[in-house]
Coordinates of N, CA, C and O in Angstrom, one line a residue:
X861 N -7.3 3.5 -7.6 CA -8.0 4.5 -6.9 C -8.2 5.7 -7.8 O -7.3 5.8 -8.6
X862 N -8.9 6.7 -7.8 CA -8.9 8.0 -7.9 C -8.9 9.2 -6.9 O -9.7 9.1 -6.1
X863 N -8.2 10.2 -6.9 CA -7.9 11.2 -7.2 C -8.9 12.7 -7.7 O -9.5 12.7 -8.8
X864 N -8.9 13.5 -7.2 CA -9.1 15.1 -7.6 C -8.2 15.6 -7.6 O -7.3 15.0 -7.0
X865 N -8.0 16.7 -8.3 CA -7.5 18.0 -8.9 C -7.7 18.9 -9.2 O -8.8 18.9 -9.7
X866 N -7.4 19.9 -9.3 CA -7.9 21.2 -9.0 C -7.7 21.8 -11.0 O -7.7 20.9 -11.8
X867 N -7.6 22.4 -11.2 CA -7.3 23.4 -12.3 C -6.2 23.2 -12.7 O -5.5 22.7 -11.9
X868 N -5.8 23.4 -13.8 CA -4.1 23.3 -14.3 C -3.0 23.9 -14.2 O -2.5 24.7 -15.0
X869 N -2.4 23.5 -13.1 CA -1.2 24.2 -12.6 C -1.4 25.0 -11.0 O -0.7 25.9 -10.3
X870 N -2.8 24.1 -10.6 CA -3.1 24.4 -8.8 C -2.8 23.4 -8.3 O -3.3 22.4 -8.8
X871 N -2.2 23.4 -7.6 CA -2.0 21.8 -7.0 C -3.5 21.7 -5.7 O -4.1 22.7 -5.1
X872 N -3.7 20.7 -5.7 CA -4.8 20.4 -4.4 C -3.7 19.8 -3.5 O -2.7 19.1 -3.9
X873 N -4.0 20.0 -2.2 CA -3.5 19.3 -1.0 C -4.3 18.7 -0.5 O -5.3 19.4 -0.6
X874 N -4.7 17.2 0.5 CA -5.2 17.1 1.4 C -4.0 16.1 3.0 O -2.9 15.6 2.9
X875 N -4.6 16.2 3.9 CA -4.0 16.0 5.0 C -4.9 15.4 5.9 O -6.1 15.5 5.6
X876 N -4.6 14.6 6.8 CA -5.7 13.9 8.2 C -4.7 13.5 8.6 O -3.7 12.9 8.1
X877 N -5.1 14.1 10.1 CA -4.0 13.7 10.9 C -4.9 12.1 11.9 O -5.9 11.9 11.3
X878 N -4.7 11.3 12.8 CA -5.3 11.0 13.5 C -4.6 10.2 14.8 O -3.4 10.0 15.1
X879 N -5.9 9.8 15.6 CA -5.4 8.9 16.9 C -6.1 8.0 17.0 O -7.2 8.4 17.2
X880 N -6.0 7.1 17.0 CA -6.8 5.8 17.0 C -6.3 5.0 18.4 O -5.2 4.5 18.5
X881 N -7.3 4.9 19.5 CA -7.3 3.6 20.4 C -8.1 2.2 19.9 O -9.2 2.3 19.2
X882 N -7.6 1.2 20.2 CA -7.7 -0.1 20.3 C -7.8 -0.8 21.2 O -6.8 -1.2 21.8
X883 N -9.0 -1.3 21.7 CA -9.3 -2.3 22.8 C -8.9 -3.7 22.8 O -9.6 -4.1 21.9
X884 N -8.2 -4.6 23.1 CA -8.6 -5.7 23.3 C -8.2 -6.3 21.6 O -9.2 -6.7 21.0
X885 N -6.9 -6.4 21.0 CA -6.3 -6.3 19.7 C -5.7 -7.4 19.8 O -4.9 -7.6 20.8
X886 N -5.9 -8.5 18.8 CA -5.7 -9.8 18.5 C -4.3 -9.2 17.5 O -4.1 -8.4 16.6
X887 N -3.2 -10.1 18.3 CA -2.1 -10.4 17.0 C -0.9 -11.4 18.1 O -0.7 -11.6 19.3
X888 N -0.2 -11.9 16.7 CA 0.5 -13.2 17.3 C 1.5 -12.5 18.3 O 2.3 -11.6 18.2
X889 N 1.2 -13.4 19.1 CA 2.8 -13.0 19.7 C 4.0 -14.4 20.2 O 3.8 -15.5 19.6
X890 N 4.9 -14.4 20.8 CA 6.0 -15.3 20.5 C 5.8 -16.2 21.5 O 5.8 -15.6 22.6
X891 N 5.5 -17.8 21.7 CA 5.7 -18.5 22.8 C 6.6 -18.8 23.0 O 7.0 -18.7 24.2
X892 N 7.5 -19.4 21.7 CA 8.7 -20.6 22.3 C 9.3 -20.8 20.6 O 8.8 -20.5 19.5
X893 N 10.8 -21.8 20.9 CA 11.1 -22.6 19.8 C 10.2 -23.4 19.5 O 9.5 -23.9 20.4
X894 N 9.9 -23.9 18.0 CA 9.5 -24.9 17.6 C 9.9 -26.0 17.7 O 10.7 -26.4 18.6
X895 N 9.3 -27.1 16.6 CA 9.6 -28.6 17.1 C 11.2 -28.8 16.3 O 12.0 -29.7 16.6
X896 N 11.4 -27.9 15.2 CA 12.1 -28.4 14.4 C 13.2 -27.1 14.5 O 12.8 -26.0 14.8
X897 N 14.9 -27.5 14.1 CA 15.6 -26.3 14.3 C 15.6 -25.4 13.8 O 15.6 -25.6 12.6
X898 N 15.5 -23.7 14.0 CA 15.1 -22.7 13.2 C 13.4 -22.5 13.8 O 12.8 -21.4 13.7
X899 N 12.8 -23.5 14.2 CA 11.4 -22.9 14.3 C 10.8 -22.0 15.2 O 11.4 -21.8 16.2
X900 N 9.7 -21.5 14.9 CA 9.2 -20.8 16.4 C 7.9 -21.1 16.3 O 7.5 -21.3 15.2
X901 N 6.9 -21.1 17.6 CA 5.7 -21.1 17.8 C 5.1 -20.0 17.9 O 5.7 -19.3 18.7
X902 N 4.1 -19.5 17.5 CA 3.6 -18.3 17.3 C 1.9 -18.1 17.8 O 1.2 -19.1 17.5
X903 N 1.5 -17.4 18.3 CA -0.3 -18.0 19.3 C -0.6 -16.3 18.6 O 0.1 -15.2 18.6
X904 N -1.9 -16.8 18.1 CA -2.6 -15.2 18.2 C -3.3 -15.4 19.7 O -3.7 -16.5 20.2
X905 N -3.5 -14.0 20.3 CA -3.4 -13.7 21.4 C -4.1 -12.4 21.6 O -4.1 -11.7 20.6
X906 N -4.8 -11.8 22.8 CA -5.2 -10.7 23.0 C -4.3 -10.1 23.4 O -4.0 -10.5 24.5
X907 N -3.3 -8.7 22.9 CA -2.8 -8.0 23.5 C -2.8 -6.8 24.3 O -2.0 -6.0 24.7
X908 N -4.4 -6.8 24.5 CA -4.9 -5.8 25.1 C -4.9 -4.3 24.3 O -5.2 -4.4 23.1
X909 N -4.6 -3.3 24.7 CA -5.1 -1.9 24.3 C -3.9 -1.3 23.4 O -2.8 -1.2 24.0
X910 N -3.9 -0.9 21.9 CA -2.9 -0.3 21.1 C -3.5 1.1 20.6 O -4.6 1.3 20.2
X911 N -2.6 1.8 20.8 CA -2.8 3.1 20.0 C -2.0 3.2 18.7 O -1.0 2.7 18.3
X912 N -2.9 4.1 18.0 CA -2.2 4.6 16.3 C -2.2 5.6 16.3 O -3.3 6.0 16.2
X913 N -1.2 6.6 16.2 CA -1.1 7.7 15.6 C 0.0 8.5 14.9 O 1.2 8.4 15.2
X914 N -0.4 9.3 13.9 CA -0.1 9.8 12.5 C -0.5 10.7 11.8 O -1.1 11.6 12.3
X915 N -0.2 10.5 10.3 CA -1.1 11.5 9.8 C -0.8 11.0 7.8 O 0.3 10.7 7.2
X916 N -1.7 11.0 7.3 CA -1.4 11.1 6.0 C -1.7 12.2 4.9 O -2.5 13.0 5.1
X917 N -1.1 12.2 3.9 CA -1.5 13.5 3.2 C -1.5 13.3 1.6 O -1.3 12.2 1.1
X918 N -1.6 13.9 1.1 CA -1.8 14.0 -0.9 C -1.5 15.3 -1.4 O -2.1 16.2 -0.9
X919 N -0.7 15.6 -2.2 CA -1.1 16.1 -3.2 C -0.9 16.3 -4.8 O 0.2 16.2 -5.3
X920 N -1.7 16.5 -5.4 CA -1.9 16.3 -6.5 C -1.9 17.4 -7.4 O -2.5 18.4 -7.0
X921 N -1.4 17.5 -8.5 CA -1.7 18.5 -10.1 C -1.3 18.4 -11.3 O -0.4 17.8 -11.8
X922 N -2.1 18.9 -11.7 CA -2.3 18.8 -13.1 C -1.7 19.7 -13.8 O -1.8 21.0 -13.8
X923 N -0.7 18.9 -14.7 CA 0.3 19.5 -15.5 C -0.3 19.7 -16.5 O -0.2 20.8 -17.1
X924 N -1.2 18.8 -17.2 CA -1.9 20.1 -18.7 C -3.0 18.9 -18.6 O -2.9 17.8 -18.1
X925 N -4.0 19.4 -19.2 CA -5.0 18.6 -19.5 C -5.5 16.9 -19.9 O -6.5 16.2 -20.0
X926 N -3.9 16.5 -20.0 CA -3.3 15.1 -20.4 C -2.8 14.9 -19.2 O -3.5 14.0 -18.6
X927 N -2.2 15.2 -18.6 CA -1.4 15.1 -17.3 C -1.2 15.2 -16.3 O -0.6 16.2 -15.9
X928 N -1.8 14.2 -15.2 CA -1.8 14.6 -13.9 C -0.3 13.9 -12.8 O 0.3 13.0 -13.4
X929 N 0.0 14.2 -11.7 CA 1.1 13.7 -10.8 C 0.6 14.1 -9.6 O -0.1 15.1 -9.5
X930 N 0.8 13.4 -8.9 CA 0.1 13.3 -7.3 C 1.4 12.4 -6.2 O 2.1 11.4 -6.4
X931 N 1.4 13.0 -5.5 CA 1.9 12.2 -4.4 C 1.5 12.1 -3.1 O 1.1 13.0 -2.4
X932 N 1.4 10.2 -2.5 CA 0.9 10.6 -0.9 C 1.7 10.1 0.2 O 2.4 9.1 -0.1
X933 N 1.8 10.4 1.3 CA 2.3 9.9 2.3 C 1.8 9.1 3.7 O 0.6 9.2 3.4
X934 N 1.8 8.7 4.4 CA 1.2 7.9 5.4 C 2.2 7.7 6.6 O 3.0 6.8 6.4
X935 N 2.3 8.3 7.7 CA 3.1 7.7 8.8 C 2.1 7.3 10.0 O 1.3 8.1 10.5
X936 N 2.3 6.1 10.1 CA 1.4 5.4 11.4 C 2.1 4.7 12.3 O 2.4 3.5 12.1
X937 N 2.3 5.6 13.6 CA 2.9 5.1 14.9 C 1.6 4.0 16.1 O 1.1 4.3 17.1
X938 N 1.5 2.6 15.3 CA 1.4 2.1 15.8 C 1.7 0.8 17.3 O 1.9 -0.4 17.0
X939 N 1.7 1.0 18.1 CA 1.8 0.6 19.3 C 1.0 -0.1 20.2 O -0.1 0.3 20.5
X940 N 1.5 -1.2 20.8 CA 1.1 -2.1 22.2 C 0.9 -1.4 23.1 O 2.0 -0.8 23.2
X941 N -0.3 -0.9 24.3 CA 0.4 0.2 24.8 C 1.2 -0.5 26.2 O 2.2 0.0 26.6
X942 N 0.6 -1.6 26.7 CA 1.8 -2.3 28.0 C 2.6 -2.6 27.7 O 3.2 -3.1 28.6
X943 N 3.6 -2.8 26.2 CA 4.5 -3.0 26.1 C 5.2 -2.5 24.8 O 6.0 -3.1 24.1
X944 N 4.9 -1.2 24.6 CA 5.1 -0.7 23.4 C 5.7 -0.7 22.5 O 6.3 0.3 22.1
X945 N 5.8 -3.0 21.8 CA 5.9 -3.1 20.8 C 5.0 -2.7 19.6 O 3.8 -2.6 19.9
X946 N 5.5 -2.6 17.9 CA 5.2 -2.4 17.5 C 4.0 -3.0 17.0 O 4.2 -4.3 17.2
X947 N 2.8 -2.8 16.5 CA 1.6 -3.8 16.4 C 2.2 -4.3 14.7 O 2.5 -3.4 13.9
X948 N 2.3 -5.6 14.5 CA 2.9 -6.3 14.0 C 2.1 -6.1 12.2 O 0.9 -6.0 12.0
X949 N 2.9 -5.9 11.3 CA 2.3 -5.5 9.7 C 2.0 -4.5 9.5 O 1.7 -4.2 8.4
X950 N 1.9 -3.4 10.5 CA 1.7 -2.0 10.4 C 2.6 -1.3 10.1 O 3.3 -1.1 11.1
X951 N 3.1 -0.6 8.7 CA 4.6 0.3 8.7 C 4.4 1.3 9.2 O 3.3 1.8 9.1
X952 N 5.8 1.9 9.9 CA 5.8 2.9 10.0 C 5.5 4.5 9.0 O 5.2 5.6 9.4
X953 N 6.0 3.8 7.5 CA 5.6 5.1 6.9 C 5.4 4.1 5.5 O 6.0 3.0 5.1
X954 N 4.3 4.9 4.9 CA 4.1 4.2 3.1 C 4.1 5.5 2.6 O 4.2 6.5 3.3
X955 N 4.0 5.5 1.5 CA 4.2 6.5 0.0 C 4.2 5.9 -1.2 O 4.6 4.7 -1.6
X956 N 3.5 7.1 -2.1 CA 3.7 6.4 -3.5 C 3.2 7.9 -4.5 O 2.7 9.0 -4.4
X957 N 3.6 7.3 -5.2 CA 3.8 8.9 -6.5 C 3.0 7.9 -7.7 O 3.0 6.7 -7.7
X958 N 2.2 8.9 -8.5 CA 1.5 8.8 -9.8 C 1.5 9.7 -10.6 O 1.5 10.9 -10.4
X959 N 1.5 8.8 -12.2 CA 1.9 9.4 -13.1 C 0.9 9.3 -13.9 O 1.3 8.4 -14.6
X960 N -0.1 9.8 -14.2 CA -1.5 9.9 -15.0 C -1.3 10.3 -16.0 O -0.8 11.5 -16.0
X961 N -1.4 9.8 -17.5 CA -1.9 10.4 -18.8 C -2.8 10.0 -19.6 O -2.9 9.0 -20.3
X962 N -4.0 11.2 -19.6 CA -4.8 10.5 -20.4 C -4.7 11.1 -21.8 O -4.3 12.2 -22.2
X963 N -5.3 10.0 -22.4 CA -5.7 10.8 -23.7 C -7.0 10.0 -24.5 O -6.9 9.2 -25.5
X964 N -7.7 10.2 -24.2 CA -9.8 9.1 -24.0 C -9.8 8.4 -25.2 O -10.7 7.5 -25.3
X965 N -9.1 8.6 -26.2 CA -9.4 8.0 -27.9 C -8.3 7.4 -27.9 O -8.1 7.0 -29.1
X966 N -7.3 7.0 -27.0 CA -5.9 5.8 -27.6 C -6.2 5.1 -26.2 O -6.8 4.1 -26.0
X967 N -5.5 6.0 -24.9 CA -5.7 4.9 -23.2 C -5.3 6.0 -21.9 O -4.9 7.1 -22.1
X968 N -5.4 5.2 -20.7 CA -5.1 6.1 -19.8 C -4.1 5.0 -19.4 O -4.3 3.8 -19.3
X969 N -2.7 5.9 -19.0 CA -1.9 5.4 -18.6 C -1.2 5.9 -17.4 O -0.7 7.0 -17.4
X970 N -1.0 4.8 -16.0 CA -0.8 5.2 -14.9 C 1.0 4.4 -14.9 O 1.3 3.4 -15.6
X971 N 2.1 5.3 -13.8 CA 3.3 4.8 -14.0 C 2.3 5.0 -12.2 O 1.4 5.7 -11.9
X972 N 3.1 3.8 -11.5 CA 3.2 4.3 -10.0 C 4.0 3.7 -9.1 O 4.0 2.5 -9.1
X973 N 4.8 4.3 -8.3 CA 6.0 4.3 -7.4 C 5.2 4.3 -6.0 O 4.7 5.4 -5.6
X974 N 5.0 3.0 -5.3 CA 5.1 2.0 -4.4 C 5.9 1.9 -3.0 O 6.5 0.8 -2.9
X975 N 6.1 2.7 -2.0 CA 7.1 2.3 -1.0 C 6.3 2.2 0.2 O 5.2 2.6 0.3
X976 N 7.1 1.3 1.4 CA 6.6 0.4 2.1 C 8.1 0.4 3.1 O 9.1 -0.2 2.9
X977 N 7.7 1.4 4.5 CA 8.8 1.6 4.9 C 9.0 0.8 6.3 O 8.0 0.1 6.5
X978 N 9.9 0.6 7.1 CA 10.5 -0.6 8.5 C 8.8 -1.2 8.4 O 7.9 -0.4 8.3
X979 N 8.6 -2.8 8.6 CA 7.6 -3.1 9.4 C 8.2 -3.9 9.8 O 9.4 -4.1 9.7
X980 N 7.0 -5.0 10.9 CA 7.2 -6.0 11.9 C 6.5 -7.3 11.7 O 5.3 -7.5 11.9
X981 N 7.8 -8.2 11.0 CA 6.6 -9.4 10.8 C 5.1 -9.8 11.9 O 4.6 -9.1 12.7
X982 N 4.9 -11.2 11.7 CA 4.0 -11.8 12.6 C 4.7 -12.0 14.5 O 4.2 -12.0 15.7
X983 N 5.8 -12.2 13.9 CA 6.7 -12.3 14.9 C 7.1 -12.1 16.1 O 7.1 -12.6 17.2
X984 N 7.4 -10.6 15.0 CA 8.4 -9.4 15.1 C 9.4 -8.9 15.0 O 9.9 -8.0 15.5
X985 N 9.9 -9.7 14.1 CA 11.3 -9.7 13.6 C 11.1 -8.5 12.9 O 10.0 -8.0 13.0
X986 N 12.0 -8.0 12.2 CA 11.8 -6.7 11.4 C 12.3 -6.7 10.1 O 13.4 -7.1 9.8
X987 N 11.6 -6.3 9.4 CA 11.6 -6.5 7.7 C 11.6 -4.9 7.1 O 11.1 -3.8 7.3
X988 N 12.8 -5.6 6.2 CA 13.1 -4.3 5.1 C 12.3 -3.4 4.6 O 11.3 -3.8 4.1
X989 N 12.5 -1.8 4.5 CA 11.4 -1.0 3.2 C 11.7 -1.5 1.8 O 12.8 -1.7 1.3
X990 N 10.8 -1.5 1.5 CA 11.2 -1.7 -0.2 C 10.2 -0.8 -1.3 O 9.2 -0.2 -0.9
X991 N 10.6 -0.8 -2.2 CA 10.0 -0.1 -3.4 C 9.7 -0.8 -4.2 O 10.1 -1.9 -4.1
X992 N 9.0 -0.6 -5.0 CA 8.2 -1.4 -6.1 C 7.0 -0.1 -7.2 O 6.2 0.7 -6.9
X993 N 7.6 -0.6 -8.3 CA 6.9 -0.3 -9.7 C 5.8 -0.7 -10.3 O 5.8 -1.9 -10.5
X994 N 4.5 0.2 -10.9 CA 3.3 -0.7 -11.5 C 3.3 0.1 -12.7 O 3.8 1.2 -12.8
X995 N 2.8 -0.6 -13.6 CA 2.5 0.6 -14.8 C 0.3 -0.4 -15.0 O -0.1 -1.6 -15.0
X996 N -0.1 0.8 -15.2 CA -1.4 0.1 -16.0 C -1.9 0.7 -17.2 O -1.5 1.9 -17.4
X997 N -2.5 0.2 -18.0 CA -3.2 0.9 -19.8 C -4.5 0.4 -19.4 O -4.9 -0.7 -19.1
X998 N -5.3 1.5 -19.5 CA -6.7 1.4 -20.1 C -7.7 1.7 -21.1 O -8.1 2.9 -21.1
X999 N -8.3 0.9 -22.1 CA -8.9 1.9 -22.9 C -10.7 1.3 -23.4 O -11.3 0.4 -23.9
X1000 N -10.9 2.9 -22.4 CA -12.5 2.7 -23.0 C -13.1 2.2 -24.1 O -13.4 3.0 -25.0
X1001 N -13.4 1.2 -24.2 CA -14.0 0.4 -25.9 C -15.6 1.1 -26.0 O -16.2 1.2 -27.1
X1002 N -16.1 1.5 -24.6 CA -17.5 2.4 -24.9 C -17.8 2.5 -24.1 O -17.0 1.8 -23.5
X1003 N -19.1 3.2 -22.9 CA -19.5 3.3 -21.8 C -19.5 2.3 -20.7 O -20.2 1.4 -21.1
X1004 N -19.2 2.2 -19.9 CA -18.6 1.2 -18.9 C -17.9 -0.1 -19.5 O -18.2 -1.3 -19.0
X1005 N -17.2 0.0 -20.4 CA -16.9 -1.2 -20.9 C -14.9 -0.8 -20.6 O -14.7 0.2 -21.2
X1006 N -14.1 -1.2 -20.2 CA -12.2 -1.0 -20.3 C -11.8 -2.4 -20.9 O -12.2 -3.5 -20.5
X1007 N -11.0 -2.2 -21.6 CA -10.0 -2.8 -21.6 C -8.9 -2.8 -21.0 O -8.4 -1.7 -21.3
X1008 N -8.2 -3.5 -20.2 CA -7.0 -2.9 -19.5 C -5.5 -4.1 -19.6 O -5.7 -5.2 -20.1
X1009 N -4.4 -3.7 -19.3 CA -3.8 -4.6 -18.9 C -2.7 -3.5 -18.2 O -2.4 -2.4 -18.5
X1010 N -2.1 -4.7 -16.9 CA -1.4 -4.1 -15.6 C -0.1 -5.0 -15.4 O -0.1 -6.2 -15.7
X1011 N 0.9 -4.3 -14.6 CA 1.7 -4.6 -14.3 C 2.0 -4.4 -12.9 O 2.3 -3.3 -12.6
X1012 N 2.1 -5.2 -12.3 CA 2.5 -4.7 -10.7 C 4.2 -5.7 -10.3 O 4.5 -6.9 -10.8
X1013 N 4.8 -4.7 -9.4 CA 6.1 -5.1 -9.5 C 6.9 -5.8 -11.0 O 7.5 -6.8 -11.2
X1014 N 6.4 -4.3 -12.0 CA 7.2 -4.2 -13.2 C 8.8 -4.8 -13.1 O 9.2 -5.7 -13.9
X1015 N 9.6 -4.3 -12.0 CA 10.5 -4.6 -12.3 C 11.3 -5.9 -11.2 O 12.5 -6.0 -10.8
X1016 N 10.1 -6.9 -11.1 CA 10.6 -8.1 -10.9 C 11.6 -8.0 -8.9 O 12.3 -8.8 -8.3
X1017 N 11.4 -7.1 -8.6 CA 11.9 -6.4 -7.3 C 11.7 -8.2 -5.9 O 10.8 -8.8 -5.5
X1018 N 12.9 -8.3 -5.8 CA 12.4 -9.3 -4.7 C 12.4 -8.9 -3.0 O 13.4 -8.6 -2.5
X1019 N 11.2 -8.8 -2.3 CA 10.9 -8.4 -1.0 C 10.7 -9.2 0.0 O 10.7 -10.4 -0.4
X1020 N 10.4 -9.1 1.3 CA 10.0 -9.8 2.4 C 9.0 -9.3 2.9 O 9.1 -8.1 3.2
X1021 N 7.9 -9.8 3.1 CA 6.7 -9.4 3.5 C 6.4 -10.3 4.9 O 5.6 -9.8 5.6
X1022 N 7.0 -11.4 5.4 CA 6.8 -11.6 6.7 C 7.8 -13.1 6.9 O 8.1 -13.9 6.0
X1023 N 8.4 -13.2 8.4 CA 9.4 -14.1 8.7 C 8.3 -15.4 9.3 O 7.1 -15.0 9.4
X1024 N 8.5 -16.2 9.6 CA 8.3 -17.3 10.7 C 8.9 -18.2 11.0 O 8.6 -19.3 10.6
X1025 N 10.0 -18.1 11.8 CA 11.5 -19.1 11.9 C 12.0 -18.6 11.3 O 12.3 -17.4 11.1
X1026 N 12.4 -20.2 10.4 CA 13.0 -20.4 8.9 C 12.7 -19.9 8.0 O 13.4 -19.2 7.2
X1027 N 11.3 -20.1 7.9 CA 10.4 -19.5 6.4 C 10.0 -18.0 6.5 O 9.3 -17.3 7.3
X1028 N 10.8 -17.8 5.2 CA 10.5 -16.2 4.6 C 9.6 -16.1 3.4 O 9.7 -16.6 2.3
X1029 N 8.9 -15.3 3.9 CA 7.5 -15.0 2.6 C 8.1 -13.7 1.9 O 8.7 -12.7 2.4
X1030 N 7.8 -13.9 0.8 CA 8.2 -13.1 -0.4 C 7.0 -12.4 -0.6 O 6.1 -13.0 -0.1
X1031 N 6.8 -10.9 -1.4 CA 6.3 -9.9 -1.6 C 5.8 -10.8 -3.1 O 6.3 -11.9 -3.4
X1032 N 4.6 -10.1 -4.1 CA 4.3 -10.5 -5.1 C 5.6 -10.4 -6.3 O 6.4 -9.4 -6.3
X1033 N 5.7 -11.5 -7.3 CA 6.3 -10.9 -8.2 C 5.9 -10.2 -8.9 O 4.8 -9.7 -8.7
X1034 N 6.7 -9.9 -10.1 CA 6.2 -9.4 -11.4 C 4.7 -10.2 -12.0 O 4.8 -11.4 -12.2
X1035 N 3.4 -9.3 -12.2 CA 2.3 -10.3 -12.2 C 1.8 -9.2 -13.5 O 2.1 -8.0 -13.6
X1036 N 1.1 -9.9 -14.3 CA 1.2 -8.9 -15.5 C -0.6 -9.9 -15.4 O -0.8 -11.0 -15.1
X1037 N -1.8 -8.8 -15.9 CA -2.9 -9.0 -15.6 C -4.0 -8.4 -17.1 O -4.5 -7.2 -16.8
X1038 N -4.2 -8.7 -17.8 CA -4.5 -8.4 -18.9 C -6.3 -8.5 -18.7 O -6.7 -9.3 -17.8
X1039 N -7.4 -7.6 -19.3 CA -8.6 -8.2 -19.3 C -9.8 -7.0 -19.7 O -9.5 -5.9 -20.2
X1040 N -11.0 -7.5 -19.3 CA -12.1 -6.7 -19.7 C -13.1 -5.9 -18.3 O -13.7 -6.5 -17.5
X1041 N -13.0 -4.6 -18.3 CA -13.5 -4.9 -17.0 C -15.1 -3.8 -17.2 O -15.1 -2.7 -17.8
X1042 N -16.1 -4.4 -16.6 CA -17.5 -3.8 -17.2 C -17.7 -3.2 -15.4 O -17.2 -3.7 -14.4
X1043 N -18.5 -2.1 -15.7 CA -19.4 -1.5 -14.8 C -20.7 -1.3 -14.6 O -21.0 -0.2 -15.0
X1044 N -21.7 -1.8 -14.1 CA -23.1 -1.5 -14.4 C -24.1 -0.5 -13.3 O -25.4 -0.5 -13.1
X1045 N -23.0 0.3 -12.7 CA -23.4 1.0 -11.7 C -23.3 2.6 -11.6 O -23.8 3.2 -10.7

């Protein structure tokens, strides 16, 4: 993604707060045990009407002309409203911090810190916050032309991203992504 910034040594803020209603919101909800021990059956289902509300924010500055840092936040209280469980993969709060250096004749290099706070599987069982590390390099070879290569969950971090029974799904690993990327627009 990108980012604005103000001048060197102003930080920019932005903020949005909001409320979101939901008519008529498809997500699994719990029938029964499965066939097998540990299992469960799961039905997506209309759960009728959910609200979302929160607010997220940014801000960003620029430490010298090489150097930018930004941080953003996200809390989203979303809800069932006849039964105000959680609406299920929605966290309550995300964040993440960037560490920008450019310098246009060697690469631009992004560090960024990743968090991902209480959610609710398919379920709704409840799964851990976790953190997670990316680093990326880019470097312009000439007008819309990058070379890049990335790293997401640098440091091999093992997560839970959703339950069903028995089976637990893991978050990505360490995925290291090397390549060419053109723009013609």
């Amino acid at each position: 993604g990108t980012f604005a910034v103000a001048e060197n040594g102003q930080p920019d803020f932005r903020a949005t707060g909001f409320w979101n209603n939901y008519r008529d919101l498809d997500d699994f909800t719990f029938q029964g045990p499965g066939p097998t021990p540990g299992s469960i059956v799961l039905q997506r289902q209309n759960v009728g009407a959910a609200r979302s509300r929160g607010a997220e924010g940014e801000v960003s500055l620029r430490m010298t002309n090489a150097l930018d840092i930004s941080v953003s936040y996200n809390y989203d209280l979303a809800r069932v409203v006849a039964t105000k469980a959680f609406v299920n993969r929605v966290p309550l709060q995300r964040g993440a911090a960037r560490l920008t250096y450019q310098a246009p004749r060697i690469a631009t290099l992004n560090a960024i810190f990743r968090y991902e706070g209480p959610n609710h599987a398919l379920g709704g069982a409840r799964l851990a916050p976790y953190g997670v590390f990316d680093l990326d390099a880019r470097h312009e070879l000439r007008r819309d032309v990058d070379l890049f290569v990335s790293a997401e969950n640098l440091f091999d971090r093992s997560y839970t991203v959703n339950f069903q029974g028995p089976l637990e799904s893991l978050g990505l690993p360490r995925t290291v992504r090397a390549g060419m990327s053109l723009r013609s627009f």
